[in-house]
Short mmCIF file of N, CA and C in Angstrom, two decimals:
data_model
loop_
_atom_site.label_atom_id
_atom_site.label_comp_id
_atom_site.label_asym_id
_atom_site.label_seq_id
_atom_site.Cartn_x
_atom_site.Cartn_y
_atom_site.Cartn_z
N VAL A 1 36.72 -111.81 155.12
CA VAL A 1 35.72 -111.63 154.08
C VAL A 1 35.65 -112.91 153.26
N GLN A 2 34.42 -113.33 153.00
CA GLN A 2 34.22 -114.54 152.19
C GLN A 2 33.14 -114.30 151.16
N LEU A 3 33.34 -114.85 149.98
CA LEU A 3 32.33 -114.89 148.94
C LEU A 3 32.04 -116.35 148.67
N GLN A 4 30.81 -116.74 148.85
CA GLN A 4 30.42 -118.14 148.70
C GLN A 4 29.51 -118.28 147.50
N ALA A 5 30.04 -118.89 146.44
CA ALA A 5 29.26 -119.11 145.22
C ALA A 5 28.57 -120.47 145.29
N SER A 6 27.38 -120.53 144.76
CA SER A 6 26.64 -121.80 144.72
C SER A 6 25.67 -121.77 143.55
N GLY A 7 25.06 -122.93 143.30
CA GLY A 7 24.04 -123.02 142.27
C GLY A 7 24.46 -123.74 141.02
N GLY A 8 25.73 -124.12 140.93
CA GLY A 8 26.17 -124.85 139.76
C GLY A 8 25.60 -126.25 139.74
N GLY A 9 25.79 -126.90 138.60
CA GLY A 9 25.30 -128.26 138.46
C GLY A 9 25.35 -128.73 137.04
N LEU A 10 24.72 -129.85 136.79
CA LEU A 10 24.66 -130.45 135.46
C LEU A 10 23.30 -130.13 134.85
N VAL A 11 23.30 -129.61 133.65
CA VAL A 11 22.05 -129.24 132.98
C VAL A 11 22.19 -129.55 131.49
N GLN A 12 21.09 -129.86 130.87
CA GLN A 12 21.10 -130.11 129.43
C GLN A 12 21.14 -128.79 128.66
N ALA A 13 21.64 -128.85 127.46
CA ALA A 13 21.66 -127.67 126.61
C ALA A 13 20.24 -127.12 126.46
N GLY A 14 20.14 -125.80 126.55
CA GLY A 14 18.84 -125.15 126.51
C GLY A 14 18.22 -124.91 127.87
N GLY A 15 18.81 -125.52 128.88
CA GLY A 15 18.30 -125.38 130.23
C GLY A 15 18.77 -124.11 130.92
N SER A 16 18.40 -123.99 132.19
CA SER A 16 18.71 -122.80 132.98
C SER A 16 19.30 -123.18 134.33
N LEU A 17 20.09 -122.26 134.84
CA LEU A 17 20.61 -122.35 136.21
C LEU A 17 20.68 -120.94 136.77
N ARG A 18 20.61 -120.83 138.09
CA ARG A 18 20.84 -119.55 138.74
C ARG A 18 21.95 -119.70 139.77
N LEU A 19 22.98 -118.95 139.57
CA LEU A 19 24.10 -118.94 140.51
C LEU A 19 23.87 -117.83 141.54
N SER A 20 24.32 -118.09 142.75
CA SER A 20 24.25 -117.11 143.82
C SER A 20 25.64 -116.91 144.41
N CYS A 21 25.91 -115.71 144.85
CA CYS A 21 27.14 -115.41 145.57
C CYS A 21 26.76 -114.65 146.84
N VAL A 22 26.98 -115.29 147.97
CA VAL A 22 26.67 -114.67 149.26
C VAL A 22 27.96 -114.17 149.88
N ALA A 23 28.00 -112.91 150.21
CA ALA A 23 29.19 -112.30 150.79
C ALA A 23 29.03 -112.14 152.29
N SER A 24 30.12 -112.30 153.00
CA SER A 24 30.12 -112.10 154.44
C SER A 24 31.42 -111.43 154.85
N GLY A 25 31.38 -110.76 155.97
CA GLY A 25 32.58 -110.11 156.49
C GLY A 25 32.66 -108.63 156.19
N ARG A 26 31.96 -108.17 155.17
CA ARG A 26 31.84 -106.76 154.88
C ARG A 26 30.67 -106.58 153.92
N THR A 27 30.20 -105.36 153.80
CA THR A 27 29.12 -105.07 152.86
C THR A 27 29.71 -104.67 151.51
N PHE A 28 29.03 -105.09 150.45
CA PHE A 28 29.50 -104.78 149.10
C PHE A 28 28.52 -103.88 148.34
N SER A 29 27.69 -103.15 149.08
CA SER A 29 26.69 -102.31 148.43
C SER A 29 27.29 -101.19 147.60
N THR A 30 28.54 -100.81 147.86
CA THR A 30 29.20 -99.77 147.08
C THR A 30 30.32 -100.33 146.21
N TYR A 31 30.22 -101.61 145.92
CA TYR A 31 31.16 -102.29 145.06
C TYR A 31 30.48 -102.71 143.76
N THR A 32 31.25 -102.79 142.70
CA THR A 32 30.81 -103.52 141.52
C THR A 32 31.04 -105.01 141.80
N VAL A 33 30.03 -105.81 141.50
CA VAL A 33 30.15 -107.25 141.71
C VAL A 33 29.94 -107.95 140.38
N GLY A 34 30.57 -109.11 140.25
CA GLY A 34 30.50 -109.76 138.95
C GLY A 34 30.76 -111.24 139.00
N TRP A 35 30.76 -111.80 137.80
CA TRP A 35 31.00 -113.22 137.61
C TRP A 35 32.05 -113.43 136.51
N PHE A 36 32.91 -114.37 136.73
CA PHE A 36 33.90 -114.82 135.75
C PHE A 36 33.75 -116.33 135.61
N ARG A 37 34.34 -116.87 134.57
CA ARG A 37 34.35 -118.32 134.40
C ARG A 37 35.66 -118.78 133.81
N GLN A 38 35.95 -120.04 134.09
CA GLN A 38 37.16 -120.64 133.55
C GLN A 38 36.86 -122.06 133.13
N ALA A 39 36.97 -122.30 131.85
CA ALA A 39 36.78 -123.64 131.30
C ALA A 39 38.11 -124.39 131.34
N PRO A 40 38.07 -125.71 131.30
CA PRO A 40 39.32 -126.48 131.31
C PRO A 40 40.26 -126.05 130.20
N ARG A 41 41.51 -125.84 130.58
CA ARG A 41 42.58 -125.49 129.62
C ARG A 41 42.36 -124.12 128.97
N LYS A 42 41.55 -123.29 129.61
CA LYS A 42 41.34 -121.94 129.07
C LYS A 42 41.60 -120.90 130.16
N GLU A 43 41.79 -119.66 129.71
CA GLU A 43 41.98 -118.56 130.64
C GLU A 43 40.66 -118.18 131.30
N ARG A 44 40.76 -117.61 132.50
CA ARG A 44 39.57 -117.09 133.13
C ARG A 44 39.04 -115.92 132.31
N GLU A 45 37.72 -115.87 132.14
CA GLU A 45 37.13 -114.81 131.33
C GLU A 45 35.98 -114.13 132.05
N PHE A 46 35.79 -112.87 131.73
CA PHE A 46 34.70 -112.09 132.27
C PHE A 46 33.37 -112.59 131.73
N VAL A 47 32.35 -112.60 132.61
CA VAL A 47 31.02 -113.00 132.18
C VAL A 47 30.04 -111.83 132.30
N ALA A 48 29.94 -111.27 133.50
CA ALA A 48 28.97 -110.20 133.72
C ALA A 48 29.34 -109.43 134.97
N ALA A 49 28.89 -108.18 135.03
CA ALA A 49 29.11 -107.36 136.22
C ALA A 49 27.95 -106.39 136.39
N ILE A 50 27.74 -105.98 137.64
CA ILE A 50 26.73 -104.97 137.94
C ILE A 50 27.32 -104.01 138.96
N SER A 51 27.25 -102.73 138.66
CA SER A 51 27.82 -101.72 139.55
C SER A 51 26.86 -101.40 140.69
N TRP A 52 27.32 -100.56 141.61
CA TRP A 52 26.45 -100.15 142.71
C TRP A 52 25.32 -99.23 142.23
N THR A 53 25.48 -98.67 141.02
CA THR A 53 24.39 -97.90 140.42
C THR A 53 23.52 -98.78 139.53
N ARG A 54 23.83 -100.09 139.56
CA ARG A 54 23.06 -101.10 138.82
C ARG A 54 23.25 -101.01 137.31
N ASP A 55 24.33 -100.40 136.87
CA ASP A 55 24.72 -100.52 135.46
C ASP A 55 25.27 -101.93 135.26
N THR A 56 24.90 -102.55 134.16
CA THR A 56 25.34 -103.91 133.90
C THR A 56 26.23 -103.98 132.67
N ASP A 57 27.05 -105.01 132.65
CA ASP A 57 27.96 -105.25 131.54
C ASP A 57 28.03 -106.76 131.34
N TYR A 58 28.04 -107.18 130.09
CA TYR A 58 28.05 -108.61 129.77
C TYR A 58 29.07 -108.92 128.71
N ALA A 59 29.63 -110.10 128.78
CA ALA A 59 30.44 -110.60 127.68
C ALA A 59 29.52 -110.84 126.49
N ASP A 60 30.04 -110.62 125.30
CA ASP A 60 29.22 -110.79 124.09
C ASP A 60 28.65 -112.20 124.01
N SER A 61 29.40 -113.17 124.49
CA SER A 61 28.99 -114.57 124.36
C SER A 61 27.76 -114.92 125.21
N VAL A 62 27.42 -114.07 126.19
CA VAL A 62 26.29 -114.39 127.07
C VAL A 62 25.16 -113.37 126.98
N LYS A 63 25.36 -112.30 126.21
CA LYS A 63 24.32 -111.26 126.10
C LYS A 63 23.01 -111.86 125.60
N GLY A 64 21.94 -111.48 126.25
CA GLY A 64 20.62 -111.97 125.87
C GLY A 64 20.26 -113.31 126.49
N ARG A 65 21.23 -113.96 127.11
CA ARG A 65 20.97 -115.27 127.75
C ARG A 65 21.16 -115.22 129.26
N PHE A 66 22.13 -114.44 129.71
CA PHE A 66 22.45 -114.35 131.13
C PHE A 66 22.00 -113.00 131.68
N THR A 67 21.59 -112.98 132.94
CA THR A 67 21.21 -111.74 133.60
C THR A 67 21.84 -111.70 134.99
N ILE A 68 22.54 -110.61 135.26
CA ILE A 68 23.12 -110.43 136.59
C ILE A 68 22.23 -109.50 137.39
N SER A 69 22.13 -109.79 138.67
CA SER A 69 21.35 -108.94 139.56
C SER A 69 21.98 -108.98 140.95
N ARG A 70 21.53 -108.07 141.80
CA ARG A 70 22.08 -108.02 143.15
C ARG A 70 20.99 -107.66 144.16
N ASP A 71 21.17 -108.12 145.37
CA ASP A 71 20.28 -107.78 146.48
C ASP A 71 21.18 -107.29 147.61
N ASN A 72 21.30 -105.98 147.72
CA ASN A 72 22.23 -105.41 148.71
C ASN A 72 21.80 -105.74 150.14
N ALA A 73 20.50 -105.85 150.35
CA ALA A 73 20.03 -106.18 151.70
C ALA A 73 20.53 -107.55 152.15
N LYS A 74 20.73 -108.44 151.19
CA LYS A 74 21.21 -109.79 151.50
C LYS A 74 22.71 -109.93 151.22
N ASN A 75 23.34 -108.85 150.76
CA ASN A 75 24.77 -108.90 150.42
C ASN A 75 25.05 -110.06 149.46
N THR A 76 24.18 -110.18 148.47
CA THR A 76 24.17 -111.33 147.56
C THR A 76 23.98 -110.85 146.15
N TRP A 77 24.64 -111.52 145.21
CA TRP A 77 24.36 -111.27 143.80
C TRP A 77 24.17 -112.58 143.08
N TYR A 78 23.52 -112.47 141.92
CA TYR A 78 23.04 -113.65 141.21
C TYR A 78 23.44 -113.59 139.74
N LEU A 79 23.45 -114.77 139.13
CA LEU A 79 23.61 -114.87 137.69
C LEU A 79 22.57 -115.86 137.19
N GLN A 80 21.55 -115.33 136.54
CA GLN A 80 20.54 -116.18 135.92
C GLN A 80 21.03 -116.56 134.54
N MET A 81 21.15 -117.84 134.30
CA MET A 81 21.69 -118.33 133.04
C MET A 81 20.61 -119.13 132.32
N ASN A 82 20.19 -118.64 131.18
CA ASN A 82 19.17 -119.31 130.37
C ASN A 82 19.77 -119.74 129.04
N SER A 83 19.07 -120.62 128.37
CA SER A 83 19.51 -121.10 127.05
C SER A 83 20.97 -121.53 127.09
N LEU A 84 21.30 -122.32 128.07
CA LEU A 84 22.69 -122.73 128.26
C LEU A 84 23.17 -123.59 127.10
N LYS A 85 24.45 -123.41 126.80
CA LYS A 85 25.10 -124.13 125.72
C LYS A 85 26.27 -124.94 126.29
N PRO A 86 26.68 -125.99 125.59
CA PRO A 86 27.83 -126.76 126.08
C PRO A 86 29.07 -125.90 126.29
N GLU A 87 29.23 -124.86 125.49
CA GLU A 87 30.41 -123.99 125.64
C GLU A 87 30.34 -123.11 126.88
N ASP A 88 29.22 -123.12 127.59
CA ASP A 88 29.13 -122.42 128.86
C ASP A 88 29.71 -123.25 130.01
N THR A 89 30.06 -124.48 129.73
CA THR A 89 30.64 -125.34 130.76
C THR A 89 31.93 -124.74 131.30
N ALA A 90 31.97 -124.55 132.61
CA ALA A 90 33.12 -123.91 133.24
C ALA A 90 32.91 -123.86 134.74
N ALA A 91 33.96 -123.53 135.45
CA ALA A 91 33.83 -123.13 136.85
C ALA A 91 33.54 -121.64 136.87
N TYR A 92 32.51 -121.26 137.59
CA TYR A 92 32.08 -119.87 137.66
C TYR A 92 32.48 -119.28 139.01
N TYR A 93 33.09 -118.10 138.96
CA TYR A 93 33.60 -117.43 140.14
C TYR A 93 32.92 -116.08 140.32
N CYS A 94 32.54 -115.77 141.54
CA CYS A 94 32.03 -114.43 141.81
C CYS A 94 33.18 -113.56 142.34
N ALA A 95 33.02 -112.26 142.15
CA ALA A 95 34.09 -111.34 142.51
C ALA A 95 33.50 -109.97 142.82
N ALA A 96 34.29 -109.14 143.50
CA ALA A 96 33.84 -107.80 143.85
C ALA A 96 34.99 -106.81 143.69
N SER A 97 34.63 -105.62 143.21
CA SER A 97 35.63 -104.58 142.95
C SER A 97 35.14 -103.24 143.46
N PRO A 98 36.06 -102.41 143.98
CA PRO A 98 35.67 -101.07 144.40
C PRO A 98 35.53 -100.08 143.25
N PHE A 99 35.90 -100.51 142.05
CA PHE A 99 35.84 -99.63 140.88
C PHE A 99 34.53 -99.84 140.14
N ARG A 100 34.08 -98.78 139.45
CA ARG A 100 32.77 -98.84 138.80
C ARG A 100 32.78 -99.75 137.58
N ARG A 101 33.83 -99.67 136.77
CA ARG A 101 33.94 -100.52 135.58
C ARG A 101 35.34 -101.14 135.56
N PRO A 102 35.57 -102.08 136.43
CA PRO A 102 36.93 -102.59 136.61
C PRO A 102 37.38 -103.55 135.51
N GLN A 103 38.69 -103.59 135.33
CA GLN A 103 39.31 -104.67 134.59
C GLN A 103 39.41 -105.87 135.52
N THR A 104 39.78 -107.00 134.98
CA THR A 104 39.84 -108.21 135.80
C THR A 104 40.72 -108.02 137.02
N ASP A 105 41.87 -107.35 136.85
CA ASP A 105 42.77 -107.17 137.99
C ASP A 105 42.29 -106.11 138.97
N GLY A 106 41.13 -105.51 138.68
CA GLY A 106 40.55 -104.54 139.61
C GLY A 106 39.63 -105.16 140.64
N TYR A 107 39.46 -106.46 140.55
CA TYR A 107 38.60 -107.15 141.51
C TYR A 107 39.45 -107.58 142.71
N ASP A 108 39.04 -107.16 143.88
CA ASP A 108 39.82 -107.42 145.09
C ASP A 108 39.42 -108.70 145.79
N TYR A 109 38.18 -109.06 145.65
CA TYR A 109 37.65 -110.22 146.38
C TYR A 109 37.13 -111.26 145.40
N TRP A 110 37.43 -112.50 145.68
CA TRP A 110 37.03 -113.62 144.82
C TRP A 110 36.45 -114.74 145.65
N GLY A 111 35.42 -115.36 145.10
CA GLY A 111 34.87 -116.54 145.73
C GLY A 111 35.48 -117.79 145.13
N GLN A 112 35.13 -118.92 145.71
CA GLN A 112 35.56 -120.18 145.11
C GLN A 112 34.65 -120.48 143.92
N GLY A 113 35.03 -121.37 143.07
CA GLY A 113 34.23 -121.64 141.89
C GLY A 113 33.07 -122.57 142.17
N THR A 114 32.04 -122.42 141.36
CA THR A 114 30.95 -123.38 141.34
C THR A 114 30.88 -123.92 139.92
N LEU A 115 30.82 -125.23 139.79
CA LEU A 115 30.97 -125.85 138.48
C LEU A 115 29.63 -125.95 137.76
N VAL A 116 29.63 -125.49 136.53
CA VAL A 116 28.47 -125.60 135.65
C VAL A 116 28.86 -126.51 134.49
N THR A 117 28.09 -127.55 134.29
CA THR A 117 28.33 -128.47 133.19
C THR A 117 27.07 -128.55 132.35
N VAL A 118 27.22 -128.24 131.06
CA VAL A 118 26.09 -128.25 130.14
C VAL A 118 26.30 -129.39 129.14
N SER A 119 25.39 -130.33 129.15
CA SER A 119 25.51 -131.48 128.26
C SER A 119 24.75 -131.21 126.96
N SER A 120 25.27 -131.79 125.90
CA SER A 120 24.64 -131.58 124.57
C SER A 120 23.58 -132.63 124.29
#
């Protein structure tokens, strides 16, 4: 099983990026899928998640700016990031969990990070 995250890059503050996570090796249509991030010298933190019933959850720091979505037919999920701020700079990781509202340790599958850098 592999989760391949992509879409990171360098963007100016106020700009937008869309991250994608393509899964292979199994279907995740009955999994909660999500995004985490880790900035330099900081702990990994939750960003957003979407359950198989399409309930969404967001970190307070990204509410109203980021939108998570999924396309089960493509076994892919996305993170649309708007109004980016320098503090959003981090490596972003996609993940999948069999639980509906998992804690971080409830995610069984993790992708590699894609780096997002927001310049001021």
